[in-house]
mmCIF file of C-alpha atoms in Angstrom:
data_model
loop_
_atom_site.group_PDB
_atom_site.id
_atom_site.type_symbol
_atom_site.label_atom_id
_atom_site.label_comp_id
_atom_site.label_asym_id
_atom_site.label_seq_id
_atom_site.Cartn_x
_atom_site.Cartn_y
_atom_site.Cartn_z
ATOM 1 C CA UNK A 1 0.288 0.028 -0.199
ATOM 2 C CA UNK A 2 0.903 3.647 -0.720
ATOM 3 C CA UNK A 3 -0.352 5.343 2.043
ATOM 4 C CA UNK A 4 -1.692 4.210 5.644
ATOM 5 C CA UNK A 5 -0.183 2.307 8.356
ATOM 6 C CA UNK A 6 -0.007 -1.392 8.323
ATOM 7 C CA UNK A 7 -3.084 -1.512 10.755
ATOM 8 C CA UNK A 8 -4.977 0.415 7.927
ATOM 9 C CA UNK A 9 -3.668 -2.011 5.123
ATOM 10 C CA UNK A 10 -5.115 -5.107 6.871
ATOM 11 C CA UNK A 11 -8.314 -3.567 7.680
ATOM 12 C CA UNK A 12 -8.752 -2.528 4.151
ATOM 13 C CA UNK A 13 -7.406 -5.552 2.135
ATOM 14 C CA UNK A 14 -8.326 -8.601 4.712
ATOM 15 C CA UNK A 15 -11.871 -8.490 3.218
ATOM 16 C CA UNK A 16 -11.037 -8.940 -0.155
ATOM 17 C CA UNK A 17 -9.744 -12.497 0.619
ATOM 18 C CA UNK A 18 -11.981 -13.273 3.711
ATOM 19 C CA UNK A 19 -14.926 -15.089 1.545
ATOM 20 C CA UNK A 20 -11.993 -17.441 -0.066
ATOM 21 C CA UNK A 21 -10.615 -18.155 3.158
ATOM 22 C CA UNK A 22 -14.389 -19.137 4.674
ATOM 23 C CA UNK A 23 -15.097 -20.983 1.026
ATOM 24 C CA UNK A 24 -12.434 -23.507 2.120
ATOM 25 C CA UNK A 25 -13.602 -24.343 5.218
ATOM 26 C CA UNK A 26 -15.616 -27.510 6.469
ATOM 27 C CA UNK A 27 -19.049 -26.052 7.447
ATOM 28 C CA UNK A 28 -21.959 -28.208 8.119
ATOM 29 C CA UNK A 29 -25.286 -27.149 8.557
ATOM 30 C CA UNK A 30 -27.910 -29.283 10.446
ATOM 31 C CA UNK A 31 -30.958 -27.659 10.486
ATOM 32 C CA UNK A 32 -32.551 -24.362 10.789
ATOM 33 C CA UNK A 33 -32.083 -24.298 14.688
ATOM 34 C CA UNK A 34 -28.404 -23.665 13.922
ATOM 35 C CA UNK A 35 -29.308 -20.096 13.281
ATOM 36 C CA UNK A 36 -31.782 -19.512 16.348
ATOM 37 C CA UNK A 37 -28.887 -18.389 18.355
ATOM 38 C CA UNK A 38 -27.577 -15.725 16.361
ATOM 39 C CA UNK A 39 -30.896 -14.319 15.630
ATOM 40 C CA UNK A 40 -32.011 -14.271 19.001
ATOM 41 C CA UNK A 41 -28.556 -12.526 20.086
ATOM 42 C CA UNK A 42 -28.277 -10.065 17.308
ATOM 43 C CA UNK A 43 -31.934 -8.971 17.971
ATOM 44 C CA UNK A 44 -31.340 -8.841 21.556
ATOM 45 C CA UNK A 45 -27.773 -6.792 21.080
ATOM 46 C CA UNK A 46 -29.298 -4.284 18.987
ATOM 47 C CA UNK A 47 -32.175 -3.379 21.126
ATOM 48 C CA UNK A 48 -29.707 -3.384 23.918
ATOM 49 C CA UNK A 49 -27.474 -0.953 21.683
ATOM 50 C CA UNK A 50 -30.122 1.459 20.347
ATOM 51 C CA UNK A 51 -32.435 1.597 23.078
ATOM 52 C CA UNK A 52 -30.217 1.395 26.105
ATOM 53 C CA UNK A 53 -26.816 2.633 24.704
ATOM 54 C CA UNK A 54 -24.895 -0.534 25.668
ATOM 55 C CA UNK A 55 -21.692 0.871 23.877
ATOM 56 C CA UNK A 56 -22.160 4.281 24.567
ATOM 57 C CA UNK A 57 -22.716 7.068 21.835
ATOM 58 C CA UNK A 58 -22.314 5.871 18.501
ATOM 59 C CA UNK A 59 -22.801 7.753 14.665
ATOM 60 C CA UNK A 60 -26.164 6.631 13.582
ATOM 61 C CA UNK A 61 -25.125 5.190 10.428
ATOM 62 C CA UNK A 62 -22.253 2.893 11.994
ATOM 63 C CA UNK A 63 -24.845 1.891 14.611
ATOM 64 C CA UNK A 64 -27.453 1.247 11.862
ATOM 65 C CA UNK A 65 -25.114 -0.671 9.778
ATOM 66 C CA UNK A 66 -24.179 -3.269 12.915
ATOM 67 C CA UNK A 67 -27.986 -3.608 13.744
ATOM 68 C CA UNK A 68 -28.503 -4.518 9.867
ATOM 69 C CA UNK A 69 -25.786 -7.058 9.653
ATOM 70 C CA UNK A 70 -26.479 -8.877 12.570
ATOM 71 C CA UNK A 71 -29.969 -8.833 12.039
ATOM 72 C CA UNK A 72 -29.900 -9.977 8.583
ATOM 73 C CA UNK A 73 -28.398 -13.160 9.691
ATOM 74 C CA UNK A 74 -31.716 -13.694 10.376
ATOM 75 C CA UNK A 75 -32.640 -13.892 7.275
ATOM 76 C CA UNK A 76 -30.551 -17.119 6.886
ATOM 77 C CA UNK A 77 -33.146 -18.514 9.704
ATOM 78 C CA UNK A 78 -36.152 -17.615 7.583
ATOM 79 C CA UNK A 79 -35.025 -19.741 4.490
ATOM 80 C CA UNK A 80 -34.304 -22.680 6.590
ATOM 81 C CA UNK A 81 -36.867 -22.202 9.309
ATOM 82 C CA UNK A 82 -40.109 -24.707 9.984
ATOM 83 C CA UNK A 83 -42.025 -22.109 11.716
ATOM 84 C CA UNK A 84 -41.392 -19.159 9.024
ATOM 85 C CA UNK A 85 -44.029 -16.630 10.064
ATOM 86 C CA UNK A 86 -42.323 -16.412 13.653
ATOM 87 C CA UNK A 87 -38.979 -16.092 11.980
ATOM 88 C CA UNK A 88 -40.204 -13.607 9.935
ATOM 89 C CA UNK A 89 -41.484 -11.906 12.868
ATOM 90 C CA UNK A 90 -38.407 -11.767 14.643
ATOM 91 C CA UNK A 91 -36.545 -10.549 11.673
ATOM 92 C CA UNK A 92 -39.078 -7.841 11.059
ATOM 93 C CA UNK A 93 -38.689 -6.657 14.914
ATOM 94 C CA UNK A 94 -34.961 -6.637 14.379
ATOM 95 C CA UNK A 95 -35.034 -4.612 11.547
ATOM 96 C CA UNK A 96 -37.953 -2.129 13.145
ATOM 97 C CA UNK A 97 -35.166 -1.543 15.616
ATOM 98 C CA UNK A 98 -32.508 -0.796 13.510
ATOM 99 C CA UNK A 99 -34.593 2.098 12.515
ATOM 100 C CA UNK A 100 -34.683 3.653 15.853
ATOM 101 C CA UNK A 101 -30.926 4.175 14.829
ATOM 102 C CA UNK A 102 -31.511 7.089 13.138
ATOM 103 C CA UNK A 103 -29.881 5.801 9.853
ATOM 104 C CA UNK A 104 -31.856 6.930 7.103
ATOM 105 C CA UNK A 105 -30.683 3.847 4.624
ATOM 106 C CA UNK A 106 -30.756 0.973 7.028
ATOM 107 C CA UNK A 107 -34.580 1.612 7.784
ATOM 108 C CA UNK A 108 -35.376 1.324 3.900
ATOM 109 C CA UNK A 109 -33.421 -1.195 3.040
ATOM 110 C CA UNK A 110 -34.321 -3.127 5.916
ATOM 111 C CA UNK A 111 -38.264 -3.077 4.902
ATOM 112 C CA UNK A 112 -36.951 -4.131 1.242
ATOM 113 C CA UNK A 113 -34.992 -7.194 2.851
ATOM 114 C CA UNK A 114 -38.776 -8.115 4.455
ATOM 115 C CA UNK A 115 -40.361 -7.567 1.569
ATOM 116 C CA UNK A 116 -38.299 -10.047 -0.560
ATOM 117 C CA UNK A 117 -39.151 -12.809 2.321
ATOM 118 C CA UNK A 118 -42.643 -12.584 1.232
ATOM 119 C CA UNK A 119 -41.713 -13.308 -2.679
ATOM 120 C CA UNK A 120 -42.222 -16.831 -3.612
ATOM 121 C CA UNK A 121 -38.817 -18.660 -3.754
ATOM 122 C CA UNK A 122 -39.594 -19.764 -7.423
ATOM 123 C CA UNK A 123 -39.494 -16.160 -8.767
ATOM 124 C CA UNK A 124 -35.888 -15.802 -7.719
ATOM 125 C CA UNK A 125 -35.263 -19.099 -9.890
ATOM 126 C CA UNK A 126 -35.943 -17.348 -12.856
ATOM 127 C CA UNK A 127 -32.688 -15.990 -14.559
ATOM 128 C CA UNK A 128 -33.920 -12.742 -16.250
ATOM 129 C CA UNK A 129 -35.639 -11.712 -12.452
ATOM 130 C CA UNK A 130 -32.461 -12.533 -10.859
ATOM 131 C CA UNK A 131 -30.425 -11.237 -13.126
ATOM 132 C CA UNK A 132 -32.483 -7.780 -13.001
ATOM 133 C CA UNK A 133 -32.436 -7.492 -9.222
ATOM 134 C CA UNK A 134 -28.541 -8.081 -9.151
ATOM 135 C CA UNK A 135 -28.090 -5.392 -11.633
ATOM 136 C CA UNK A 136 -30.239 -3.125 -9.878
ATOM 137 C CA UNK A 137 -28.570 -3.598 -6.676
ATOM 138 C CA UNK A 138 -24.835 -3.472 -7.839
ATOM 139 C CA UNK A 139 -25.574 -0.600 -10.540
ATOM 140 C CA UNK A 140 -26.830 1.474 -7.628
ATOM 141 C CA UNK A 141 -23.638 0.918 -5.738
ATOM 142 C CA UNK A 142 -22.191 2.576 -8.894
ATOM 143 C CA UNK A 143 -24.203 5.228 -10.152
ATOM 144 C CA UNK A 144 -25.758 6.100 -6.568
ATOM 145 C CA UNK A 145 -24.810 9.804 -7.080
ATOM 146 C CA UNK A 146 -26.959 9.989 -10.553
ATOM 147 C CA UNK A 147 -29.491 7.979 -9.270
ATOM 148 C CA UNK A 148 -30.226 10.147 -6.098
ATOM 149 C CA UNK A 149 -29.879 13.547 -7.928
ATOM 150 C CA UNK A 150 -32.533 12.530 -10.352
ATOM 151 C CA UNK A 151 -34.877 11.184 -7.467
ATOM 152 C CA UNK A 152 -34.043 14.481 -5.493
ATOM 153 C CA UNK A 153 -35.061 16.725 -8.207
ATOM 154 C CA UNK A 154 -38.269 14.948 -8.499
ATOM 155 C CA UNK A 155 -40.478 17.204 -5.729
ATOM 156 C CA UNK A 156 -43.128 14.116 -4.949
ATOM 157 C CA UNK A 157 -40.160 11.629 -4.640
ATOM 158 C CA UNK A 158 -37.795 13.795 -2.527
ATOM 159 C CA UNK A 159 -40.874 14.853 -0.216
ATOM 160 C CA UNK A 160 -41.867 11.325 0.261
ATOM 161 C CA UNK A 161 -38.407 9.730 1.163
ATOM 162 C CA UNK A 162 -38.416 12.911 3.598
ATOM 163 C CA UNK A 163 -41.507 12.414 5.228
ATOM 164 C CA UNK A 164 -40.611 8.852 5.330
ATOM 165 C CA UNK A 165 -37.238 9.362 7.204
ATOM 166 C CA UNK A 166 -38.597 12.255 9.052
ATOM 167 C CA UNK A 167 -40.447 9.613 11.125
ATOM 168 C CA UNK A 168 -37.412 7.802 12.580
ATOM 169 C CA UNK A 169 -34.211 10.156 11.925
ATOM 170 C CA UNK A 170 -33.253 13.809 12.395
ATOM 171 C CA UNK A 171 -31.323 14.054 9.619
ATOM 172 C CA UNK A 172 -34.056 13.747 6.781
ATOM 173 C CA UNK A 173 -33.006 17.467 5.886
ATOM 174 C CA UNK A 174 -29.387 16.320 5.434
ATOM 175 C CA UNK A 175 -30.337 13.607 2.047
ATOM 176 C CA UNK A 176 -29.659 16.151 -0.600
ATOM 177 C CA UNK A 177 -26.507 17.105 1.188
ATOM 178 C CA UNK A 178 -25.033 13.201 0.462
ATOM 179 C CA UNK A 179 -25.472 13.929 -3.440
ATOM 180 C CA UNK A 180 -23.538 17.215 -2.932
ATOM 181 C CA UNK A 181 -20.502 15.063 -0.996
ATOM 182 C CA UNK A 182 -20.641 12.341 -3.587
ATOM 183 C CA UNK A 183 -20.149 14.835 -6.379
ATOM 184 C CA UNK A 184 -17.006 16.384 -4.557
ATOM 185 C CA UNK A 185 -15.723 12.711 -4.201
ATOM 186 C CA UNK A 186 -16.281 12.463 -7.843
ATOM 187 C CA UNK A 187 -14.251 15.599 -8.887
ATOM 188 C CA UNK A 188 -11.453 14.187 -6.552
ATOM 189 C CA UNK A 189 -11.424 11.331 -8.416
ATOM 190 C CA UNK A 190 -11.479 13.302 -11.898
ATOM 191 C CA UNK A 191 -8.792 15.532 -10.950
ATOM 192 C CA UNK A 192 -6.162 12.785 -10.199
ATOM 193 C CA UNK A 193 -3.506 11.598 -12.605
ATOM 194 C CA UNK A 194 -3.549 8.827 -14.894
ATOM 195 C CA UNK A 195 -1.462 6.388 -12.684
ATOM 196 C CA UNK A 196 -3.656 6.945 -9.562
ATOM 197 C CA UNK A 197 -6.900 6.809 -11.338
ATOM 198 C CA UNK A 198 -5.575 3.295 -12.617
ATOM 199 C CA UNK A 199 -4.265 1.935 -9.234
ATOM 200 C CA UNK A 200 -5.494 4.379 -6.555
ATOM 201 C CA UNK A 201 -3.651 5.361 -3.815
ATOM 202 C CA UNK A 202 -3.810 2.379 -1.527
ATOM 203 C CA UNK A 203 -5.185 2.499 2.455
ATOM 204 C CA UNK A 204 -6.039 6.281 3.202
ATOM 205 C CA UNK A 205 -8.548 7.662 5.346
ATOM 206 C CA UNK A 206 -10.557 9.506 2.879
ATOM 207 C CA UNK A 207 -14.342 8.172 3.215
ATOM 208 C CA UNK A 208 -15.841 7.880 0.141
ATOM 209 C CA UNK A 209 -19.667 7.637 1.155
ATOM 210 C CA UNK A 210 -19.825 4.938 -1.415
ATOM 211 C CA UNK A 211 -18.477 1.776 -2.170
ATOM 212 C CA UNK A 212 -17.925 2.353 -5.739
ATOM 213 C CA UNK A 213 -16.154 5.344 -5.025
ATOM 214 C CA UNK A 214 -14.335 3.946 -2.061
ATOM 215 C CA UNK A 215 -12.868 1.183 -4.142
ATOM 216 C CA UNK A 216 -11.602 3.542 -6.994
ATOM 217 C CA UNK A 217 -9.914 5.666 -4.458
ATOM 218 C CA UNK A 218 -8.146 3.123 -2.668
ATOM 219 C CA UNK A 219 -7.672 0.525 -5.605
ATOM 220 C CA UNK A 220 -8.176 2.503 -8.644
ATOM 221 C CA UNK A 221 -10.102 1.388 -11.386
ATOM 222 C CA UNK A 222 -8.270 -1.515 -12.175
ATOM 223 C CA UNK A 223 -8.424 -2.925 -8.572
ATOM 224 C CA UNK A 224 -12.139 -1.635 -8.435
ATOM 225 C CA UNK A 225 -12.923 -3.714 -11.992
ATOM 226 C CA UNK A 226 -11.590 -7.036 -10.418
ATOM 227 C CA UNK A 227 -13.333 -6.214 -6.857
ATOM 228 C CA UNK A 228 -16.716 -5.935 -8.998
ATOM 229 C CA UNK A 229 -15.844 -9.054 -11.192
ATOM 230 C CA UNK A 230 -15.466 -11.052 -8.017
ATOM 231 C CA UNK A 231 -18.777 -9.913 -7.242
ATOM 232 C CA UNK A 232 -20.061 -11.180 -10.083
ATOM 233 C CA UNK A 233 -18.439 -14.237 -10.042
ATOM 234 C CA UNK A 234 -20.198 -14.861 -6.374
ATOM 235 C CA UNK A 235 -23.540 -13.609 -7.801
ATOM 236 C CA UNK A 236 -23.387 -16.315 -10.717
ATOM 237 C CA UNK A 237 -22.350 -19.051 -8.324
ATOM 238 C CA UNK A 238 -25.334 -18.267 -6.163
ATOM 239 C CA UNK A 239 -27.764 -18.633 -8.934
ATOM 240 C CA UNK A 240 -26.481 -21.809 -9.825
ATOM 241 C CA UNK A 241 -27.529 -23.167 -6.327
ATOM 242 C CA UNK A 242 -30.786 -21.377 -6.298
ATOM 243 C CA UNK A 243 -32.098 -22.577 -9.719
ATOM 244 C CA UNK A 244 -29.786 -25.937 -9.774
ATOM 245 C CA UNK A 245 -30.098 -27.335 -6.056
ATOM 246 C CA UNK A 246 -33.056 -24.972 -5.096
ATOM 247 C CA UNK A 247 -30.693 -23.952 -2.063
ATOM 248 C CA UNK A 248 -32.935 -22.059 0.309
ATOM 249 C CA UNK A 249 -30.121 -21.012 2.144
ATOM 250 C CA UNK A 250 -28.049 -19.606 -0.683
ATOM 251 C CA UNK A 251 -30.855 -17.426 -1.505
ATOM 252 C CA UNK A 252 -30.705 -16.162 2.043
ATOM 253 C CA UNK A 253 -27.189 -15.106 1.614
ATOM 254 C CA UNK A 254 -28.133 -13.567 -1.682
ATOM 255 C CA UNK A 255 -31.086 -11.354 -0.111
ATOM 256 C CA UNK A 256 -28.851 -10.347 2.647
ATOM 257 C CA UNK A 257 -25.725 -8.817 -0.167
ATOM 258 C CA UNK A 258 -28.286 -7.309 -1.870
ATOM 259 C CA UNK A 259 -29.104 -5.324 1.315
ATOM 260 C CA UNK A 260 -25.762 -4.711 1.673
ATOM 261 C CA UNK A 261 -25.255 -3.588 -2.026
ATOM 262 C CA UNK A 262 -27.995 -1.190 -1.435
ATOM 263 C CA UNK A 263 -26.524 0.400 1.519
ATOM 264 C CA UNK A 264 -23.524 0.956 -0.494
ATOM 265 C CA UNK A 265 -24.648 3.495 -2.331
ATOM 266 C CA UNK A 266 -24.802 6.303 0.038
ATOM 267 C CA UNK A 267 -22.361 5.165 2.423
ATOM 268 C CA UNK A 268 -19.607 2.191 2.996
ATOM 269 C CA UNK A 269 -18.766 -0.558 4.947
ATOM 270 C CA UNK A 270 -18.367 -3.438 3.166
ATOM 271 C CA UNK A 271 -15.206 -2.996 1.068
ATOM 272 C CA UNK A 272 -12.836 -0.186 1.231
ATOM 273 C CA UNK A 273 -12.909 1.792 4.344
ATOM 274 C CA UNK A 274 -10.754 1.222 7.512
ATOM 275 C CA UNK A 275 -14.045 -0.501 8.811
ATOM 276 C CA UNK A 276 -14.000 -4.145 9.048
ATOM 277 C CA UNK A 277 -17.552 -5.368 8.171
ATOM 278 C CA UNK A 278 -17.615 -9.399 8.908
ATOM 279 C CA UNK A 279 -21.369 -10.493 7.859
ATOM 280 C CA UNK A 280 -21.120 -9.499 4.030
ATOM 281 C CA UNK A 281 -17.662 -11.415 3.428
ATOM 282 C CA UNK A 282 -19.180 -14.176 5.812
ATOM 283 C CA UNK A 283 -22.185 -14.871 3.287
ATOM 284 C CA UNK A 284 -19.896 -14.610 0.119
ATOM 285 C CA UNK A 285 -17.856 -17.077 1.857
ATOM 286 C CA UNK A 286 -20.662 -19.417 2.832
ATOM 287 C CA UNK A 287 -21.975 -19.018 -0.762
ATOM 288 C CA UNK A 288 -18.388 -20.008 -2.038
ATOM 289 C CA UNK A 289 -18.548 -23.020 0.200
ATOM 290 C CA UNK A 290 -21.818 -24.256 -1.127
ATOM 291 C CA UNK A 291 -20.906 -24.074 -4.346
ATOM 292 C CA UNK A 292 -17.589 -26.296 -4.064
ATOM 293 C CA UNK A 293 -19.455 -28.921 -2.268
ATOM 294 C CA UNK A 294 -22.121 -28.967 -5.311
ATOM 295 C CA UNK A 295 -19.807 -28.958 -7.431
ATOM 296 C CA UNK A 296 -18.011 -32.049 -5.695
ATOM 297 C CA UNK A 297 -21.276 -33.820 -5.510
ATOM 298 C CA UNK A 298 -21.719 -32.739 -9.418
ATOM 299 C CA UNK A 299 -18.392 -34.284 -10.200
ATOM 300 C CA UNK A 300 -19.075 -37.551 -8.070
ATOM 301 C CA UNK A 301 -22.130 -38.141 -9.849
ATOM 302 C CA UNK A 302 -20.820 -37.633 -13.173
ATOM 303 C CA UNK A 303 -18.203 -40.222 -12.424
ATOM 304 C CA UNK A 304 -20.670 -42.963 -11.193
ATOM 305 C CA UNK A 305 -22.753 -42.380 -14.656
ATOM 306 C CA UNK A 306 -19.769 -42.865 -16.508
ATOM 307 C CA UNK A 307 -18.872 -45.985 -14.714
ATOM 308 C CA UNK A 308 -22.007 -47.190 -15.078
ATOM 309 C CA UNK A 309 -22.058 -46.701 -19.197
ATOM 310 C CA UNK A 310 -18.716 -48.477 -19.454
ATOM 311 C CA UNK A 311 -20.032 -51.170 -17.161
#
């Protein structure tokens, strides 16, 4: 890294390889009960932190992101639970608690994730639908500034968003200010010389408030393309699990990632900043791990078929 101390370098680069590390672990999921403890603990900690100030004063966005990451693991419970309505109720409660953090983005994205839980699973097995959702959520992380600028220029959309977020956040009036900030970051990137644009500056403390911009600041356009190529690969193998194996746990992981990507449009915690966010990397690792198991099963079946044909 060109800038930053060793700690900063580790915090920024380790998340890039963490999914690969998790993918080689021998992970076994017995049944839905495996996800009960983590879901309950996440909701309880969210309540104690947001409502009782367990860890003292915290930035509302940071508090919201932590709550979202913890509660979102409950989506894995929903996808595998025997009593789904109870599981959905617990997860919904957790996301409602996250609204009290004051984070504007977390509340909206949490409600979107809950809504996706009611969509029939067969819908996500349709390639066109799956690709469309992936393009929207990933595209939003890239073109967030343009999308927000367009939305906020429409009085009805802006007023609706402001009125909604004003119910749980005292920063609803700052929504348009985020667009101005992203424009400044965009100008900062544009003003760089060609080498820095291509390769970035390594670990630095500049906060882009957007994952795409943060990746460009740190890793340059070349590094950013490679990172997004990794996301493409993960979503691709996830679809194979969802469609060919009807893997409900993989679908839960994808919904968590969709929610995480939507949060990356107006802020960043997944990849890039000096903030180590574990949950998105864990679910990416689970997806890669389950796909590796699926491939081994397919290879084994293929060998059996080949032996049967030659016998």
